[in-house]
CSV table of C-alpha atoms and ligand atoms in Angstrom, one decimal:
chain,number,residue,atom,x,y,z
A,29,MET,CA,15.5,9.1,-12.9
A,30,ARG,CA,14.0,12.5,-14.4
A,31,HIS,CA,11.5,11.7,-17.7
A,32,LYS,CA,9.5,13.2,-19.7
A,33,ILE,CA,5.9,11.1,-19.2
A,34,VAL,CA,2.7,11.3,-20.5
A,35,ALA,CA,0.4,9.6,-18.2
A,36,GLY,CA,-3.3,7.9,-18.7
A,37,ASN,CA,-5.3,7.5,-16.1
A,38,TRP,CA,-8.4,6.2,-17.5
A,39,LYS,CA,-10.4,5.9,-14.3
A,40,MET,CA,-13.6,3.8,-14.3
A,41,ASN,CA,-13.7,3.8,-18.0
A,42,ASN,CA,-13.6,1.1,-20.7
A,43,ASN,CA,-14.8,-2.6,-20.6
A,44,LEU,CA,-12.4,-5.3,-22.3
A,45,ILE,CA,-13.1,-4.7,-25.6
A,46,GLU,CA,-12.9,-0.6,-25.4
A,47,THR,CA,-9.8,-1.4,-23.4
A,48,GLU,CA,-8.2,-3.4,-26.1
A,49,GLU,CA,-9.1,-1.1,-29.0
A,50,LEU,CA,-8.3,2.0,-27.3
A,51,ILE,CA,-4.9,0.6,-26.7
A,52,LYS,CA,-4.3,-0.9,-30.6
A,53,ASP,CA,-5.7,2.5,-32.0
A,54,LEU,CA,-2.8,4.4,-29.7
A,55,LYS,CA,-0.6,1.7,-31.2
A,56,ASN,CA,-1.2,2.7,-34.3
A,57,GLU,CA,-1.8,6.6,-33.6
A,58,LEU,CA,1.8,6.4,-32.0
A,59,LYS,CA,3.8,4.6,-35.0
A,60,THR,CA,3.7,8.8,-36.2
A,61,VAL,CA,5.5,10.0,-33.3
A,62,LYS,CA,8.9,10.2,-32.7
A,63,LEU,CA,9.5,10.0,-28.9
A,64,SER,CA,13.0,11.1,-27.4
A,65,GLU,CA,14.6,8.3,-25.6
A,66,GLU,CA,13.8,10.3,-22.1
A,67,THR,CA,9.9,9.9,-23.0
A,68,ARG,CA,7.7,7.6,-21.4
A,69,VAL,CA,4.4,6.6,-22.3
A,70,ILE,CA,2.0,4.9,-19.8
A,71,ILE,CA,-1.7,4.0,-19.6
A,72,ALA,CA,-4.1,3.3,-16.2
A,73,PRO,CA,-6.8,0.7,-17.1
A,74,SER,CA,-9.0,0.0,-14.5
A,75,PHE,CA,-8.0,-3.3,-12.2
A,76,VAL,CA,-9.8,-6.2,-14.2
A,77,ASN,CA,-8.2,-4.3,-17.9
A,78,LEU,CA,-4.9,-4.8,-16.6
A,79,HIS,CA,-3.7,-8.0,-17.8
A,80,ALA,CA,-5.0,-7.5,-21.4
A,81,ALA,CA,-3.6,-4.6,-21.1
A,82,THR,CA,0.1,-5.8,-20.4
A,83,LYS,CA,-0.7,-8.4,-23.1
A,84,THR,CA,-1.8,-5.7,-25.8
A,85,THR,CA,0.5,-3.3,-25.1
A,86,GLU,CA,3.7,-6.0,-25.0
A,87,GLU,CA,6.4,-4.7,-27.5
A,88,SER,CA,5.3,-1.1,-27.2
A,89,LEU,CA,6.6,1.4,-24.9
A,90,ILE,CA,3.5,1.9,-24.0
A,91,GLU,CA,3.7,1.1,-20.2
A,92,VAL,CA,0.9,0.1,-18.0
A,93,ALA,CA,-0.1,1.4,-14.5
A,94,ALA,CA,-2.6,0.6,-11.7
A,95,GLN,CA,-5.2,3.2,-10.6
A,96,ASN,CA,-5.0,1.8,-7.0
A,97,MET,CA,-3.9,-1.1,-4.8
A,98,HIS,CA,-4.5,-1.5,-1.0
A,99,PHE,CA,-2.1,-1.3,1.9
A,100,ALA,CA,-2.4,-4.8,3.0
A,101,GLU,CA,0.2,-7.5,1.4
A,102,ASN,CA,-3.0,-9.6,1.4
A,103,GLY,CA,-5.3,-11.1,3.3
A,104,ALA,CA,-9.3,-10.9,4.3
A,105,TYR,CA,-9.9,-7.3,2.6
A,106,THR,CA,-12.9,-8.6,0.2
A,107,GLY,CA,-12.9,-6.7,-3.1
A,108,GLU,CA,-9.1,-5.0,-2.7
A,109,VAL,CA,-6.1,-5.5,-4.8
A,110,SER,CA,-2.4,-5.8,-3.6
A,111,ALA,CA,0.8,-5.4,-4.7
A,112,ALA,CA,1.9,-8.6,-5.3
A,113,MET,CA,-1.4,-9.1,-7.7
A,114,LEU,CA,-0.3,-6.0,-9.3
A,115,THR,CA,3.3,-7.1,-9.9
A,116,SER,CA,2.3,-10.5,-11.4
A,117,LEU,CA,0.5,-8.8,-14.0
A,118,GLU,CA,3.9,-7.2,-14.9
A,119,VAL,CA,2.3,-3.9,-14.0
A,120,LYS,CA,5.6,-1.7,-12.8
A,121,THR,CA,3.4,1.2,-11.7
A,122,VAL,CA,0.9,2.5,-9.5
A,123,ILE,CA,-1.0,5.8,-9.0
A,124,LEU,CA,-1.8,7.1,-5.5
A,125,GLY,CA,-3.1,9.8,-3.6
A,126,HIS,CA,-5.4,10.8,-6.7
A,127,SER,CA,-8.0,13.2,-5.6
A,128,GLU,CA,-11.3,11.3,-6.3
A,129,ARG,CA,-9.8,8.5,-3.3
A,130,ARG,CA,-8.8,10.6,-1.1
A,131,SER,CA,-12.4,12.4,-1.3
A,132,TYR,CA,-14.9,9.5,-2.4
A,133,PHE,CA,-13.2,7.0,-0.7
A,134,ASN,CA,-11.2,8.7,2.3
A,135,GLU,CA,-8.0,8.1,1.7
A,136,ALA,CA,-5.8,10.0,4.3
A,137,ASP,CA,-2.4,11.0,4.7
A,138,ASP,CA,-2.2,7.8,7.3
A,139,ILE,CA,-3.4,5.4,4.5
A,140,LEU,CA,-1.3,6.7,1.9
A,141,VAL,CA,1.7,6.3,4.0
A,142,LYS,CA,0.5,2.7,4.3
A,143,LYS,CA,0.3,2.0,0.4
A,144,VAL,CA,3.5,4.1,-0.1
A,145,ASN,CA,5.6,1.7,1.8
A,146,THR,CA,4.0,-1.3,0.6
A,147,ALA,CA,4.2,-0.7,-3.3
A,148,LEU,CA,7.6,0.6,-2.2
A,149,ASN,CA,8.5,-3.0,-0.8
A,150,ASN,CA,7.0,-4.9,-3.9
A,151,GLU,CA,8.8,-2.6,-5.6
A,152,LEU,CA,6.5,-0.7,-7.9
A,153,GLU,CA,6.8,3.0,-8.9
A,154,ILE,CA,4.4,5.2,-8.0
A,155,ILE,CA,2.6,8.4,-9.4
A,156,PHE,CA,1.8,9.9,-6.3
A,157,CYS,CA,-1.2,12.8,-6.8
A,158,PHE,CA,-1.6,16.0,-4.5
A,159,GLY,CA,-3.1,19.4,-4.8
A,160,GLU,CA,-5.1,21.7,-3.3
A,161,SER,CA,-9.1,22.7,-3.3
A,162,LEU,CA,-10.2,25.8,-4.8
A,163,GLU,CA,-10.8,26.9,-0.9
A,164,ASP,CA,-7.0,26.0,-0.5
A,165,ARG,CA,-6.2,28.2,-3.7
A,166,GLU,CA,-8.7,31.1,-2.6
A,167,GLN,CA,-7.7,31.1,1.1
A,168,ASP,CA,-4.0,31.2,-0.1
A,169,ASN,CA,-3.0,28.2,1.2
A,170,HIS,CA,-2.2,26.0,-1.7
A,171,PHE,CA,1.5,25.8,-0.6
A,172,LYS,CA,0.8,25.0,2.8
A,173,VAL,CA,-1.5,22.4,1.8
A,174,VAL,CA,0.8,20.7,-1.4
A,175,GLU,CA,3.6,20.9,1.4
A,176,SER,CA,1.3,18.8,4.1
A,177,GLN,CA,0.8,16.3,1.9
A,178,LEU,CA,4.3,15.7,0.5
A,179,LYS,CA,5.1,15.9,4.0
A,180,ASN,CA,2.8,13.4,5.6
A,181,ALA,CA,3.2,10.6,3.4
A,182,LEU,CA,6.5,10.8,1.3
A,183,PHE,CA,8.8,12.7,3.8
A,184,HIS,CA,9.7,9.5,6.0
A,185,LEU,CA,11.6,7.9,2.5
A,186,LYS,CA,14.6,7.7,2.6
A,187,SER,CA,16.5,9.6,-0.8
A,188,SER,CA,17.2,6.1,-2.3
A,189,ASN,CA,13.2,5.5,-2.4
A,190,PHE,CA,12.5,8.5,-4.8
A,191,THR,CA,14.3,6.7,-7.7
A,192,LYS,CA,10.8,4.8,-7.4
A,193,ILE,CA,8.2,8.2,-7.3
A,194,VAL,CA,6.9,9.9,-9.8
A,195,LEU,CA,5.4,13.4,-8.5
A,196,ALA,CA,2.0,14.5,-10.1
A,197,TYR,CA,0.3,17.5,-8.7
A,198,GLU,CA,-3.3,18.0,-9.6
A,199,PRO,CA,-5.2,21.1,-8.2
A,200,VAL,CA,-8.7,19.7,-7.5
A,201,TRP,CA,-10.5,22.4,-8.9
A,202,ALA,CA,-8.9,21.7,-12.5
A,203,ILE,CA,-9.2,18.1,-12.7
A,204,GLY,CA,-12.2,17.2,-14.8
A,205,THR,CA,-13.8,20.9,-14.6
A,206,GLY,CA,-12.7,22.6,-18.3
A,207,LYS,CA,-10.5,25.0,-15.7
A,208,THR,CA,-6.6,24.2,-15.8
A,209,ALA,CA,-4.3,25.8,-14.2
A,210,SER,CA,-2.4,28.5,-16.2
A,211,ALA,CA,1.0,27.2,-17.4
A,212,ASP,CA,2.4,29.5,-14.5
A,213,GLN,CA,0.3,28.6,-12.3
A,214,ALA,CA,1.7,25.0,-12.7
A,215,GLN,CA,5.4,26.4,-12.9
A,216,GLU,CA,5.0,27.9,-9.8
A,217,MET,CA,3.9,25.2,-8.2
A,218,HIS,CA,6.2,23.2,-10.0
A,219,SER,CA,9.3,25.1,-8.7
A,220,PHE,CA,8.4,25.3,-4.9
A,221,ILE,CA,7.9,21.0,-4.9
A,222,ARG,CA,11.1,20.8,-6.3
A,223,LYS,CA,12.2,23.4,-3.1
A,224,LEU,CA,10.5,21.5,-0.8
A,225,LEU,CA,12.7,18.6,-1.9
A,226,ALA,CA,15.9,20.3,-1.8
A,227,THR,CA,15.3,21.3,1.4
A,228,GLN,CA,14.2,17.9,2.8
A,229,TYR,CA,16.6,16.1,1.0
A,230,ASN,CA,19.1,17.1,-1.4
A,231,GLN,CA,19.2,19.6,-4.7
A,232,GLU,CA,20.3,16.1,-6.6
A,233,LEU,CA,17.4,14.4,-5.9
A,234,ALA,CA,14.9,17.3,-6.2
A,235,ASN,CA,16.3,17.4,-10.0
A,236,SER,CA,15.7,13.9,-10.5
A,237,VAL,CA,12.2,13.5,-9.8
A,238,SER,CA,9.6,14.1,-12.6
A,239,ILE,CA,6.5,16.3,-11.6
A,240,LEU,CA,4.1,16.1,-13.6
A,241,TYR,CA,0.7,18.4,-13.7
A,242,GLY,CA,-2.8,16.9,-13.9
A,243,GLY,CA,-6.2,18.6,-14.6
A,244,SER,CA,-8.0,19.5,-17.6
A,245,VAL,CA,-5.0,18.6,-19.8
A,246,LYS,CA,-6.0,19.1,-23.5
A,247,PRO,CA,-4.2,19.0,-27.2
A,248,ALA,CA,-5.1,22.6,-27.0
A,249,ASN,CA,-3.3,23.6,-23.5
A,250,ALA,CA,-0.7,21.1,-23.2
A,251,GLU,CA,2.1,22.4,-25.3
A,252,GLU,CA,2.1,25.5,-23.6
A,253,ILE,CA,2.2,23.9,-19.6
A,254,PHE,CA,4.6,21.4,-20.8
A,255,SER,CA,7.4,24.2,-22.1
A,256,LYS,CA,7.6,24.9,-18.4
A,257,PRO,CA,10.8,24.1,-17.0
A,258,ASP,CA,10.0,22.4,-13.8
A,259,VAL,CA,6.9,20.3,-15.6
A,260,ASP,CA,8.3,17.0,-16.7
A,261,GLY,CA,4.7,15.9,-18.4
A,262,GLY,CA,1.2,15.5,-17.4
A,263,LEU,CA,-1.5,13.5,-15.8
A,264,ILE,CA,-4.2,12.9,-18.2
A,265,GLY,CA,-7.7,11.8,-17.4
A,266,GLY,CA,-10.2,12.3,-19.7
A,267,ALA,CA,-8.5,13.3,-23.0
A,268,SER,CA,-6.9,10.3,-22.4
A,269,LEU,CA,-9.5,8.4,-23.3
A,270,LYS,CA,-9.2,8.6,-27.3
A,271,ALA,CA,-5.7,7.9,-29.1
A,272,LYS,CA,-5.7,11.0,-31.3
A,273,ASP,CA,-6.6,13.2,-28.4
A,274,PHE,CA,-3.7,11.4,-26.2
A,275,THR,CA,-1.2,11.1,-29.2
A,276,ALA,CA,-1.7,15.0,-29.3
A,277,ILE,CA,-0.7,15.5,-25.7
A,278,ILE,CA,2.2,12.9,-26.1
A,279,LYS,CA,4.0,14.9,-29.3
A,280,ALA,CA,3.2,18.4,-27.0
A,281,ILE,CA,6.2,16.9,-24.9
B,8,PGA,P1,-8.8,15.1,-16.2
B,8,PGA,O1,-8.1,14.3,-15.4
B,8,PGA,O2,-7.6,14.8,-17.2
B,8,PGA,O3,-10.0,14.6,-17.4
B,8,PGA,O4,-9.1,17.1,-15.6
B,8,PGA,C1,-7.1,14.6,-14.8
B,8,PGA,C2,-7.0,13.4,-13.4
B,8,PGA,O5,-7.7,13.4,-12.7
B,8,PGA,O6,-5.6,12.5,-13.6
């Protein structure tokens, strides 16, 4: 079902104490916020702090996601984390395909297909990230690149799988750079993505998928970006590390 979603990707930040403190601060800040029923708030701390995060968020509206997982069910993959390990911690959502995973850890489409399948087999919801580089955008290839990222990693799925998929369009040139896509650029791409879903599947499915924007979303620009009809929320990096800023972004949804 299509929701409004504000998700915080904490990346490699916050130790155990800091994780618990930030969640407590966030819970406090959220006391002043009236969320509509269709709004979801998600945080994605690092693997080692997921257990503490699920405990600290108990009896709150905050949901906990993982930032990644391995594609194998289990086995000799030193240092990796499986889907079943996540579900055993009551984690119900995993971020896959983040551009930092793609560029620093060589996560290409073939690996992402396996991860997507494994996540769904384990009934995990996926926040699937994709987006073009600056070079792609400057060469006017952004629609083509986004189309191939979606096609290669997701379009083998059955339409029923899409109840477990949230899309996150994150132009690489806007991540952590302070450069945001304009609200119109975000809307243009989100509407293109929805049309792709309608063509590949059907209009009903296209209307039911939440499409988030990510890349330098801040309290100052969130409202304008979220006002666009095909933008259902945001995946927030830097600004999710401060309870006040993250709450301000949640208020903008
Ligand atoms: P940013 O990161 O908000 O710091 O640009 C977004 C993301 O990587 O998801």
